[in-house]
Amino acid sequence: MKTTMKAAVVEKFGQPLALRDIPLPSPGPGQILVKTEACGVCHTDLHAAHGDWPVKPALPFVPGHEGIGIVVSMGPGVSEVNIGDRVGVPWLYSACGHCEYCLAAWETVCAEAEYGGYTKNGGFAEYILADPKYVAHIPEGLAATAAAPIICAGVTSYKGIKECDVKPGEWLAVSGIGGLGHLAVQYGKAMGLRVCAIDVDDEKLAHAQRLGAEVLINVRAGDPVAQLRKLTDGGAHGVLITAPSLEAFHQGVAMTRKLGTCVLVGLPPGEFPTPLFDVVANCITIRGSFVGTRKDMAEALAFAAAGKVRADIELQPLSAINSVFERLQRGEVPSRVVLDFS
Ligand code: NAD
Ligand code: ZN
Ligand code: ZN
């Protein structure tokens, strides 16, 4: 019987992760143990490992909230899944189930929510302890490596687009064409929107074009706000900002059409200036959006299972995590790296 597992551990903020053999967790009442098959590497894992945000995870911890695997054991009282099921252990690891937000199916903002790979150990490990009430149910036919990016990058993009309140035929501007953004372009297209892609990197933009974006804007070339307003005839109806850059937030608000909605999803630490007069006089909505609910998760996965969106993935072993983090920090990961445990 195995008693330890390999994991990549954050022991100190801002330091390389340590590859360790740590105790194999055992599922208590209402818990399941998932044997990891694949786990995507999200930019949030970098923020977590750097201690970027006001509420920091307790050290040491195992990052990773795009972990997909098979249920291999369970404690007493589990009825939501069976041994052998393929599940995902997402950022929304658990919630209370009875506060005003949970009752309104807004469990993502529950004050008692736990976060996978942040307040609970995550998927950069051979096994993950999970709450079966909150795991993602991976549809038949969707491989673990293909499903991994959907359970954070996919659901966050999909929910963010819904929060833009846009109709088919309207313009969606996606700022940041990385892990989240390359999926946002595809969800936008699948939802009948016209997509404008914004990034600092021409290769990411060329990729967005292959995925169906009609307008491409490199913010390092000319005045991106003026270009977007001209090419969309007055600004995008919905703007989804995934870029981990404060500059992108300032620009995104200015790219929003009158009566439009700018949805903030990227999480660089800090604040950005908001042009109050323009926001007020143009009746612009600025809205935060945080991952997605379990319902959003099922919908986002259904798009992937139907072949309407497909994550572009680069497979790497767990042992490569530090070089993956360095490339992600420098913007050198084309779309999404997925750690492959097979
Ligand atoms: P990523 O590194 O894969 O992609 C970021 C992209 O932004 C890259 O393509 C990069 O070239 C581009 N970029 C950088 N600066 C830019 C600028 N000034 N203008 C336009 N584009 C720019 O990151 P990711 O995994 O897609 O995550 C993006 C952000 O979203 C992170 O801050 C992450 O923490 C956050 N996030 C939020 C949620 C949520 O629920 N709100 C969920 C997941 C991730
Ligand atoms: Zn994420
Ligand atoms: Zn709650």
PDB file of C-alpha atoms and ligand atoms in Angstrom, residues 40-45 65-66 91 149 151-153 156 180 291 336, ligand 2:
ATOM      1  CA  GLY A  40      -3.404  22.338 -16.227  1.00  0.00           C
ATOM      2  CA  VAL A  41      -1.100  25.149 -15.131  1.00  0.00           C
ATOM      3  CA  CYS A  42      -3.037  28.403 -14.710  1.00  0.00           C
ATOM      4  CA  HIS A  43      -1.546  31.873 -14.274  1.00  0.00           C
ATOM      5  CA  THR A  44      -3.403  31.890 -10.932  1.00  0.00           C
ATOM      6  CA  ASP A  45      -0.988  29.160  -9.739  1.00  0.00           C
ATOM      7  CA  HIS A  65      -6.887  23.700  -9.764  1.00  0.00           C
ATOM      8  CA  GLU A  66      -7.243  22.064 -13.174  1.00  0.00           C
ATOM      9  CA  TRP A  91     -10.756  26.218  -7.909  1.00  0.00           C
ATOM     10  CA  PRO A 149      -7.956  23.544 -19.044  1.00  0.00           C
ATOM     11  CA  ILE A 151     -12.277  23.334 -15.545  1.00  0.00           C
ATOM     12  CA  CYS A 152     -10.636  26.726 -14.869  1.00  0.00           C
ATOM     13  CA  ALA A 153      -9.634  28.579 -18.053  1.00  0.00           C
ATOM     14  CA  THR A 156     -13.969  31.246 -16.273  1.00  0.00           C
ATOM     15  CA  LEU A 180      -8.137  31.789 -20.687  1.00  0.00           C
ATOM     16  CA  VAL A 291     -14.573  31.237 -12.101  1.00  0.00           C
ATOM     17  CA  ARG A 336      -1.933  26.047 -21.864  1.00  0.00           C
TER      18      ARG A 336
HETATM   19 ZN    ZN B   2      -7.160  29.047 -12.959  1.00  0.00          ZN
END
